[in-house]
Coordinates of C-alpha atoms and ligand atoms in Angstrom, one line a residue:
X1 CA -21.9 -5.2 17.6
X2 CA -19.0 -5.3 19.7
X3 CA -15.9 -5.9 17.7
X4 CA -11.9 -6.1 18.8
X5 CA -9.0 -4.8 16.4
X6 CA -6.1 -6.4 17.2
X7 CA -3.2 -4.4 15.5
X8 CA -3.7 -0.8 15.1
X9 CA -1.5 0.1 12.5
X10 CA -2.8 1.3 8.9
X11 CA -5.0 -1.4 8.4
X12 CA -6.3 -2.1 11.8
X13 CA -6.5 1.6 12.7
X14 CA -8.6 2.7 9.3
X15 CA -11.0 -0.8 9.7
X16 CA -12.0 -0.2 13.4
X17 CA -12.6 3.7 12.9
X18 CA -14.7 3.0 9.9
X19 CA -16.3 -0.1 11.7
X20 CA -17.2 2.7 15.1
X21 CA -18.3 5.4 11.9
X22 CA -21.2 2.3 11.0
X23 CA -22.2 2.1 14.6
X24 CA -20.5 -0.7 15.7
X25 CA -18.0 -0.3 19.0
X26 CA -14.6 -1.1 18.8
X27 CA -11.6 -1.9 20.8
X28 CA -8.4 -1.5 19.0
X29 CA -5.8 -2.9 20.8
X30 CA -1.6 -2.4 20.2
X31 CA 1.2 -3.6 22.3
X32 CA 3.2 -0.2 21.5
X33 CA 1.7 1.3 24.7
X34 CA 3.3 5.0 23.3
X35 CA 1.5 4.6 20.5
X36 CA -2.2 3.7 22.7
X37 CA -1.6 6.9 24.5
X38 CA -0.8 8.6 21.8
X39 CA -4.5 7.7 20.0
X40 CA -6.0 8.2 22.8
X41 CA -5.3 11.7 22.9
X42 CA -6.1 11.9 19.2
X43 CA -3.1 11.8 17.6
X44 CA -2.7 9.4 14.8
X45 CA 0.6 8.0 13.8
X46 CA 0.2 8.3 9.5
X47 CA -1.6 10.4 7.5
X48 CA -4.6 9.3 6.0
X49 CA -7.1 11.5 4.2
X50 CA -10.4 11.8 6.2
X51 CA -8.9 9.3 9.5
X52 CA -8.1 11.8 11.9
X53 CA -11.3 13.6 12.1
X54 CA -13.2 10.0 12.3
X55 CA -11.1 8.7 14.9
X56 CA -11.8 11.8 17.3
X57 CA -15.6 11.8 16.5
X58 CA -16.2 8.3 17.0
X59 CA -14.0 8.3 20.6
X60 CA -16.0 11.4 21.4
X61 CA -19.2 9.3 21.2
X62 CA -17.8 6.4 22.8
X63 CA -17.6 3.9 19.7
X64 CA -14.3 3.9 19.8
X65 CA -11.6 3.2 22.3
X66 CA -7.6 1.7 22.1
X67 CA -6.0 -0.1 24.5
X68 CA -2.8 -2.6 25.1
X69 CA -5.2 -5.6 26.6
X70 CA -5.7 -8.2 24.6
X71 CA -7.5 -9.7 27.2
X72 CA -10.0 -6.7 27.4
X73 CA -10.9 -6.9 23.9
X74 CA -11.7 -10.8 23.9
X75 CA -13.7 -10.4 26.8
X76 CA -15.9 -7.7 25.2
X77 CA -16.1 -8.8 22.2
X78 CA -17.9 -11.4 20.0
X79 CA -15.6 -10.8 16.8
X80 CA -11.8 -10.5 17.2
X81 CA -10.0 -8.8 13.8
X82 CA -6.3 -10.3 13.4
X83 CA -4.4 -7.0 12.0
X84 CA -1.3 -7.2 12.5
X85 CA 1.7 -7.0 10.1
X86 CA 2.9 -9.9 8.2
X87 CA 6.2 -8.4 7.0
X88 CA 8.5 -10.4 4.4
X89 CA 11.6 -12.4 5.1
X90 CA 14.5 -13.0 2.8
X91 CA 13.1 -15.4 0.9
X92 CA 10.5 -13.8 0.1
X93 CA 7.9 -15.8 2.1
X94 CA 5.8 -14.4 5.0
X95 CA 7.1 -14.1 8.7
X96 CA 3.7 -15.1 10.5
X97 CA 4.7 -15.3 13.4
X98 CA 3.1 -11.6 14.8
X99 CA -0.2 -13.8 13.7
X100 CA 0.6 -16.9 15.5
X101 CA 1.6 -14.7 18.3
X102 CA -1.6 -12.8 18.7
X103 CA -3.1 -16.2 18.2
X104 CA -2.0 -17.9 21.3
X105 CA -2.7 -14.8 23.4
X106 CA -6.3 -14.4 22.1
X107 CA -6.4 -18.6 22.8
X108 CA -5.1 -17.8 26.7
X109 CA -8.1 -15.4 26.9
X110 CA -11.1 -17.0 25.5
X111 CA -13.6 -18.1 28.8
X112 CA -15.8 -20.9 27.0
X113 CA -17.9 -17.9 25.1
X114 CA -18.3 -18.5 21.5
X115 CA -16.1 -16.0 19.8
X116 CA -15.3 -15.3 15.4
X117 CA -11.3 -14.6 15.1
X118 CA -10.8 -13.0 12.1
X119 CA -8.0 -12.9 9.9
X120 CA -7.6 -9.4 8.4
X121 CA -3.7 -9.4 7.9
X122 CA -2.7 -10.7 4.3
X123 CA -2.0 -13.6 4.7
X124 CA -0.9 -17.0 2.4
X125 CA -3.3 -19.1 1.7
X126 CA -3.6 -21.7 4.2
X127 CA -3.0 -19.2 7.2
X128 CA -6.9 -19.5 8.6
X129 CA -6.3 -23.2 9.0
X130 CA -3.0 -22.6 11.0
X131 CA -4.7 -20.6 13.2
X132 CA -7.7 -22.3 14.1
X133 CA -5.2 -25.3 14.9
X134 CA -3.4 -23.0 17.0
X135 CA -6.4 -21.7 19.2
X136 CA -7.1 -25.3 19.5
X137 CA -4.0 -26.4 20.7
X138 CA -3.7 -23.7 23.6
X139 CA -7.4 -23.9 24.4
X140 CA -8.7 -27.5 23.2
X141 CA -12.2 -26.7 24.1
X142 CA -12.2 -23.9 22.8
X143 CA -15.6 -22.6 20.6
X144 CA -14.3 -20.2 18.0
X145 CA -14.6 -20.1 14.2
X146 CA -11.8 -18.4 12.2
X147 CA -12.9 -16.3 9.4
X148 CA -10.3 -15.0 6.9
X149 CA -11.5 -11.4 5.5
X150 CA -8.9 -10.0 3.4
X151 CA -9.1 -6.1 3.1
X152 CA -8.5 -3.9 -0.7
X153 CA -8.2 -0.8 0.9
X154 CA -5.3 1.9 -0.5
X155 CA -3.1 3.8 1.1
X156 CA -4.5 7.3 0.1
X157 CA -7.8 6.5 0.1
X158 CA -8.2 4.0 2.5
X159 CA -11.3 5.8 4.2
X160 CA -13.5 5.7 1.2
X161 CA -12.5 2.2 0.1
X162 CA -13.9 1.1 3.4
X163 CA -16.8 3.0 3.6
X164 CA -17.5 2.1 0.2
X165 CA -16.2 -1.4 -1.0
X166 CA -16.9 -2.9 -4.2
X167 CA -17.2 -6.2 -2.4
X168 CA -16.7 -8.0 1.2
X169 CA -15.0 -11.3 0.8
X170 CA -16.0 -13.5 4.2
X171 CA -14.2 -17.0 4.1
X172 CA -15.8 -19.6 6.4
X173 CA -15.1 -22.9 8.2
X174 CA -18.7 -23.1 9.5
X175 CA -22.0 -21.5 8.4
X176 CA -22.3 -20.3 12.0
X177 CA -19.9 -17.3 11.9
X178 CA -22.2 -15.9 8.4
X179 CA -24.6 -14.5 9.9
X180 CA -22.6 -12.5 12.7
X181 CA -20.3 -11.2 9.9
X182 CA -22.7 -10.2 7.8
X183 CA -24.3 -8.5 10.6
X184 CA -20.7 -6.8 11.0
X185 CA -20.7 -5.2 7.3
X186 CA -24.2 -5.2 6.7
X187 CA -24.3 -1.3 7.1
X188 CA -21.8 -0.9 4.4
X189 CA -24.0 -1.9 2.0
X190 CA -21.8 -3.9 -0.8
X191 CA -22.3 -7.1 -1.8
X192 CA -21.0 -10.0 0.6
X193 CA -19.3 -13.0 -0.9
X194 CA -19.2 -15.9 1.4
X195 CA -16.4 -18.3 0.3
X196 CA -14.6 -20.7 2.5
X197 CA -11.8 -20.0 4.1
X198 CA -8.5 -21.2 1.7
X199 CA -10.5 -19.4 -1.2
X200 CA -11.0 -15.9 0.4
X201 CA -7.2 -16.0 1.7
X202 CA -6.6 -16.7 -2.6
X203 CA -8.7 -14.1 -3.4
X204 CA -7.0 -11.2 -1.5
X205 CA -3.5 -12.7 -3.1
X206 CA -4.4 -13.3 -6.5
X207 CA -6.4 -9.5 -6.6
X208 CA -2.6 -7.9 -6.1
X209 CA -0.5 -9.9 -8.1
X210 CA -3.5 -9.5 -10.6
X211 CA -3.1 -5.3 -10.4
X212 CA 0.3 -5.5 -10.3
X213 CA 0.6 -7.6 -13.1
X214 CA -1.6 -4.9 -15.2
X215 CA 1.0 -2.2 -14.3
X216 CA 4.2 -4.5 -15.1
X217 CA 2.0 -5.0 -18.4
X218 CA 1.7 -1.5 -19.1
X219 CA 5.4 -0.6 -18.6
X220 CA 6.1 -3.2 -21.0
X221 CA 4.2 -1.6 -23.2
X222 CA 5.3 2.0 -22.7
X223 CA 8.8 0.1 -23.7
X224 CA 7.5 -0.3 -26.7
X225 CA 5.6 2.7 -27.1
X226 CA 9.3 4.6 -26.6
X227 CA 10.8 2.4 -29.0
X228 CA 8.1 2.6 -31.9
X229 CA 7.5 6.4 -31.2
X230 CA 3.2 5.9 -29.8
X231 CA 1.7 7.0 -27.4
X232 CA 1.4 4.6 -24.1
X233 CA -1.3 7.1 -22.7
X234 CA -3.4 7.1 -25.9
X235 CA -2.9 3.0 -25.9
X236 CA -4.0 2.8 -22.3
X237 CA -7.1 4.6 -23.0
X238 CA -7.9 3.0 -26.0
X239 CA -7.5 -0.6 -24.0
X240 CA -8.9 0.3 -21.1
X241 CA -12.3 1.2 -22.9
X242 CA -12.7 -1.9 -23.3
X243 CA -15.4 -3.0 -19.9
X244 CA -13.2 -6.4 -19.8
X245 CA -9.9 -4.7 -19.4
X246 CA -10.9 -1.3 -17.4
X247 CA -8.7 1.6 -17.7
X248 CA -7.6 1.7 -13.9
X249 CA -4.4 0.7 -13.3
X250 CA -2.9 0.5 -16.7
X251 CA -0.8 4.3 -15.7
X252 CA 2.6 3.6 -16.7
X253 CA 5.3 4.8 -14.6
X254 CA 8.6 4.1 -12.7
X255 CA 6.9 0.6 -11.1
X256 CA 4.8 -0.2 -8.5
X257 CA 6.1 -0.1 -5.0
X258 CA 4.9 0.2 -0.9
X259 CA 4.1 -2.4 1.5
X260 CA 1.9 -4.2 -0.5
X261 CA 1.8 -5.3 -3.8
X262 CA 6.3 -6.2 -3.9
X263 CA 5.5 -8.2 -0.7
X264 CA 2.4 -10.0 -1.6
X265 CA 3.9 -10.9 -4.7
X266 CA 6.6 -12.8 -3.9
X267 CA 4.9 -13.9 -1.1
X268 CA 2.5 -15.6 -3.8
X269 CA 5.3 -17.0 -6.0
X270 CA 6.2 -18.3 -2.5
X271 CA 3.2 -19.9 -1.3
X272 CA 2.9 -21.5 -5.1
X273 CA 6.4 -23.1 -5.3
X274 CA 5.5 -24.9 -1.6
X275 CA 2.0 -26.3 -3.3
X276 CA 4.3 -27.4 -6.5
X277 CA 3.5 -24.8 -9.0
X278 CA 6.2 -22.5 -10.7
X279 CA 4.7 -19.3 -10.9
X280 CA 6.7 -17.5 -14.1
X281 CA 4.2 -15.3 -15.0
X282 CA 4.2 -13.0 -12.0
X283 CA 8.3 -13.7 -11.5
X284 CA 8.0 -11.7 -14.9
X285 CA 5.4 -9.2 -13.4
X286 CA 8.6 -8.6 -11.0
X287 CA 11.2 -8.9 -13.4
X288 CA 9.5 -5.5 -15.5
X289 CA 8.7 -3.7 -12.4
X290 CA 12.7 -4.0 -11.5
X291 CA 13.5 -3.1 -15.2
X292 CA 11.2 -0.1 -14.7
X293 CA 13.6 2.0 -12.8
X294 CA 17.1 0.8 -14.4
X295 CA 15.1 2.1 -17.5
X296 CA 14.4 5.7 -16.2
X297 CA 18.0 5.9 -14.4
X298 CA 19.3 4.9 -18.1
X299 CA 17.5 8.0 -20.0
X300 CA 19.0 10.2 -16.8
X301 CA 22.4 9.3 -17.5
X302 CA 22.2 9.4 -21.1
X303 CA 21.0 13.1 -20.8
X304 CA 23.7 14.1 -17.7
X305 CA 26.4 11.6 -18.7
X306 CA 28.1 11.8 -15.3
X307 CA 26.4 11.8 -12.6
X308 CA 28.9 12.4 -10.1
X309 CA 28.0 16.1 -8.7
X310 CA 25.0 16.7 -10.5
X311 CA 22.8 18.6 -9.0
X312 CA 19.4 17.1 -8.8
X313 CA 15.8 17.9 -7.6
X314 CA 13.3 15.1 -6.6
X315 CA 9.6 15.6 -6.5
X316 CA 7.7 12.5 -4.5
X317 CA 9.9 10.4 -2.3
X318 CA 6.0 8.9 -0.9
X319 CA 5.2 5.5 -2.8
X320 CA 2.0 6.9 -4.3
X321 CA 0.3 10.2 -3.8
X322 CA -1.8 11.1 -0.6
X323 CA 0.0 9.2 1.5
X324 CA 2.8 9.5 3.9
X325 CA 4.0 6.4 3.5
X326 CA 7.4 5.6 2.4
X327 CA 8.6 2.1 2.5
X328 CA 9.5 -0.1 -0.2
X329 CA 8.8 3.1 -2.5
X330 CA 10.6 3.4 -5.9
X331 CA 10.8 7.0 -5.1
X332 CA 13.7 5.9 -2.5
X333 CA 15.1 3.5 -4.9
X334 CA 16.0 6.0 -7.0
X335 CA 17.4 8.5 -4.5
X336 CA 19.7 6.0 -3.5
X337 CA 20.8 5.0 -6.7
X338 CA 21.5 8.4 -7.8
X339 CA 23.5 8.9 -4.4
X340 CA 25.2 5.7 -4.8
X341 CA 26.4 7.3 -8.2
X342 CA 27.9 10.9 -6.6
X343 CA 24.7 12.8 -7.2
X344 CA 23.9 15.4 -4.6
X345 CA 20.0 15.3 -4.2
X346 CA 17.5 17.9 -2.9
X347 CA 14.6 16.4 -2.3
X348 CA 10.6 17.4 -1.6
X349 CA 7.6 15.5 -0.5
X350 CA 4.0 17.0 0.8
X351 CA 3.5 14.6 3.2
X352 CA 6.7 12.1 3.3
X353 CA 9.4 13.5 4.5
X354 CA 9.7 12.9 8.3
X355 CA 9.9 9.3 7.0
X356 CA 11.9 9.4 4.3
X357 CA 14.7 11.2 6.5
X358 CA 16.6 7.6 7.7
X359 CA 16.1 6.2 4.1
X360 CA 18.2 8.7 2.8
X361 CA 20.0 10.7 5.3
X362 CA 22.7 12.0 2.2
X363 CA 19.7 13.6 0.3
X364 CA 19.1 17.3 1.4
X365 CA 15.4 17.8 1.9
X366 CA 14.0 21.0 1.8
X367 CA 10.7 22.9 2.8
X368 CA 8.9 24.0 -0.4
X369 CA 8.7 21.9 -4.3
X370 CA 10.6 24.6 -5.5
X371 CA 13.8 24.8 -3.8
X372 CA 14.8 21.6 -5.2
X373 CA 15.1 23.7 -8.5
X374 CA 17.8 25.8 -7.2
X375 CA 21.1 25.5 -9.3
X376 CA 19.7 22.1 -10.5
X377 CA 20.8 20.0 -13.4
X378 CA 17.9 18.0 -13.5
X379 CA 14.4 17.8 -12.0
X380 CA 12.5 14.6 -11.5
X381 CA 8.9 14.0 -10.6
X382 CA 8.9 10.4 -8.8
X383 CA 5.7 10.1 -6.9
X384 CA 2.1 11.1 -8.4
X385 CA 1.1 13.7 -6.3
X386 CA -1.8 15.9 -8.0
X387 CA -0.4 18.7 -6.3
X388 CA 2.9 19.1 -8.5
X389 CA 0.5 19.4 -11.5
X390 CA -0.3 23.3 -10.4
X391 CA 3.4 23.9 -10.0
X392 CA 4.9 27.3 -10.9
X393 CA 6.7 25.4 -13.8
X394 CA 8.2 28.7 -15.1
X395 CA 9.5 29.6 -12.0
X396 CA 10.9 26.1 -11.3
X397 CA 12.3 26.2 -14.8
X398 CA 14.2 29.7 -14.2
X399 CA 15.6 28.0 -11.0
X400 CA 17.5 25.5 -13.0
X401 CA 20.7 25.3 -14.2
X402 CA 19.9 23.2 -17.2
X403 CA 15.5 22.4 -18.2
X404 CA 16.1 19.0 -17.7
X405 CA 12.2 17.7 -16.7
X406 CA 12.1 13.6 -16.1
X407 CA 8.3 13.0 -15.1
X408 CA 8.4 9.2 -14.0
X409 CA 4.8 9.2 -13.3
X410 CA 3.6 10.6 -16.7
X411 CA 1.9 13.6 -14.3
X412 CA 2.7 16.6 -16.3
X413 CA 1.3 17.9 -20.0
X414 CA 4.3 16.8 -22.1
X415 CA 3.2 19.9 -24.6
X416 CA 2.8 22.3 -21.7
X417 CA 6.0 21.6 -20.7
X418 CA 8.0 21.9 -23.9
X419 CA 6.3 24.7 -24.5
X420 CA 7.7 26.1 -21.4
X421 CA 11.1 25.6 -22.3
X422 CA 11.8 22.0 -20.5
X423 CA 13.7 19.1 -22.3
X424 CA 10.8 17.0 -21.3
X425 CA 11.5 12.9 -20.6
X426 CA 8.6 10.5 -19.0
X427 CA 7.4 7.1 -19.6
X428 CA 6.2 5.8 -22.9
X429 CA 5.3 9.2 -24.3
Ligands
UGA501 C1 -2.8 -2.0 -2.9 C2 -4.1 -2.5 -3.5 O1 -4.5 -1.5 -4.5 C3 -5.3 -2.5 -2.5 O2 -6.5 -3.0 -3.1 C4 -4.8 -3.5 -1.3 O3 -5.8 -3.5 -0.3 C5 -3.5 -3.0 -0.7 O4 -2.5 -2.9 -1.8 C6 -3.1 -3.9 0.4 O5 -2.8 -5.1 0.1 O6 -3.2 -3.5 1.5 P1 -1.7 0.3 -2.1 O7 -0.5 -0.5 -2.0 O8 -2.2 1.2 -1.0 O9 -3.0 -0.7 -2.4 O10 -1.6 1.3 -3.4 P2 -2.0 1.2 -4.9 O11 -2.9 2.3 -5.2 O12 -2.4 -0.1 -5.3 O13 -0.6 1.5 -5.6 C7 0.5 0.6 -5.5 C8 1.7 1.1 -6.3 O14 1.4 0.9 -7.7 C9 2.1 2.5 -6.2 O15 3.5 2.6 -6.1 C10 1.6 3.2 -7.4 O16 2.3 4.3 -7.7 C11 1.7 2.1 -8.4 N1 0.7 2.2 -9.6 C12 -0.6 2.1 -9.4 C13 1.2 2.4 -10.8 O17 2.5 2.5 -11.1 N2 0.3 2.5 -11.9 C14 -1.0 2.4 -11.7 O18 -1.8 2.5 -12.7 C15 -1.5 2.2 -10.4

């Protein structure tokens, strides 16, 4: 089929390489014309395991092309993907208006040919409606149908979670955009939920707050764990063998951060208080996640006492593993609130660091994991890169000034590390 992208950052860049990988061919279109050229000569703005070598194959066989034309796309294309971002605002509702935007300009380009705009950007519920009014209004006889498909791919491993969903959610207005969509994911081979179109828009909401949640619900329970000396990792396990709970996503830590999950939340509480209903529970998912990293700067300071010209090493400054991907992490949080305090921060990240550079332009950040070692009074393991496991720990150890070890992504062996001479901290063990 011939599909358009609209928006080629993480989400629209990953969707229409892996919709060109299928056999499908794809526009994507951006209005940062550096960053067109720059994909067009292969070089991909983030790092994403598995993208870059997609996205040259599939230009190399002609699946695959970028460009700044909206206009282009529409013409050539029977289904037009919304990705764009939908970045928060103060209040914690949505700023839409990159969608309403993108809207009205796909609405100044339709020709009378019946065209599917779908909504890929997360979006409140509700949004899908908006935007079929929109198109309407700049283009009355218009013949479109708006389709809200909400994505559930991670940063990290974005390429397999498209390739291989465990489900396509496809809201409709009308029955006649089902069969074109399914025609869209049919090679993925996953099973296809048609819903209609305020339901599917729920759906991609509700799924975050609902993980989120689960990791909130964990920390609380590492707090407890802490405080009546068991083991969260052994209660984690235990739970999640249970098929109703699932162990995935029940690893305790410093919080849950990115672009995703703090957004979409209060974005949710958001959209809930405007249809009349106080969501408490996930203003308490919030609440924990918050409480997450006073609680791991708290067992800092009671081991350093002052923190004022400490010397301390970071490990992670990404929001997750795998990713390069920096914002809204809790790996920055931290940082800042050490340097707020008079710390002085040497700092390491695999992938992160280019980005992470304007966050925190006091932290020193330095080529190799161990240098942040040197002369340090405390090391701290903030983002949960598999890489740190296979450390020289012994040699990072001897580095140190004092074996002060906080691990605020439970990564390392707590035994190991003890063993190795470390004053071991992490969460909930
Ligand atoms: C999340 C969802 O998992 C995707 O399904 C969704 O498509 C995506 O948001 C989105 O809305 O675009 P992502 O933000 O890439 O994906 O990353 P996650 O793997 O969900 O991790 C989010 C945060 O939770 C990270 O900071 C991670 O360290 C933390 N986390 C995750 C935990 O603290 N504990 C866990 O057990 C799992």
């Amino acid at each position: 089929m011939n599909l358009a992208i609209v928006g080629s950052g993480y989400v629209g860049l990953v969707t229409g390489t892996c919709f060109a990988e299928v056999g499908h061919r794809v526009i994507c279109v951006d209005n940062d014309l550096k960053k067109v050229h720059s994909l067009q000569d292969g070089h991909i703005p983030i790092y994403e395991p598995g993208l870059e070598e997609l996205v040259k194959k599939n230009v190399a066989a002609g699946r695959l092309s970028f460009t700044t034309s909206i206009g282009d796309a529409v013409a050539a294309s029977t289904v037009i993907f919304i990705a764009v971002p939908t970045p928060p605002q103060p209040d914690g509702s949505v700023d839409l208006s990159f969608v309403e935007g993108v809207a009205r300009e796909i609405a100044v380009h339709l020709t009378g040919e019946y065209r599917i705009v779908v909504d890929k950007s997360t979006v409140p519920v509700k949004t899908g409606e908006r935007v079929a009014q929109t198109i309407k209004r700049y283009k009355p006889d218009a013949d479109i149908d708006v389709v809200s498909n909400p994505e559930f791919l991670r940063e990290g491993s974005a390429v397999a979670d498209l390739m291989n969903p465990d489900r396509i959610v496809i809201g409709v207005s009308s029955d006649r955009a089902i069969e074109p969509m399914k025609e869209v994911y049919t090679p993925f081979n996953a099973p296809i939920m048609i819903t209609d179109l305020n339901s599917a828009e729920l759906i991609k909401h509700a799924s975050n707050s609902f993980l989120a949640l689960k990791i909130s619900y964990i920390n609380a329970v590492a707090a407890i764990c802490e405080a009546s000396g068991a083991n969260i990792e052994l209660v984690a396990d235990g739970m999640g063998a249970d098929k109703r709970i699932g162990r995935a996503f029940l690893n305790a830590g410093i919080g849950y951060g990115g672009s995703c999950f703090p957004k979409d939340l209060s974005a949710f509480i958001r959209i809930s208080e405007e249809l009349g209903y106080n969501f408490r529970l996930l203003k308490e998912v919030e609440e924990i996640n918050q409480d997450q990293k006073d609680r791991f700067l708290k067992k800092i300071r009671e081991s350093l006492w002052v923190l004022r010209h400490k010397k301390i090493g970071v490990l992670g400054l990404a929001f997750k593993g795998n990713t390069d991907d920096v914002r809204s992490s809790v790996a920055i949080t931290v940082v800042k609130a050490l340097l707020a305090e008079g710390a002085e921060v040497k700092a390491y990240d695999p992938k992160g660091m280019e980005k992470a550079q304007a966050l925190i332009p006091e932290a020193k950040l330095v080529a190799t994991a161990e240098e942040v070692a040197d002369g340090a009074d405390a090391v701290l393991v903030l983002t949960e890169w598999t890489d740190f496991k296979s450390l020289d720990w012994l040699g990072i150890k001897k580095r140190m000034l004092s074996p002060l070890l906080f691990d605020g992504r439970n990564l390392l062996n707590p035994e190991e590390m003890r063993s190795l001479g470390f004053t071991y901290t992490s969460v909930g063990r």
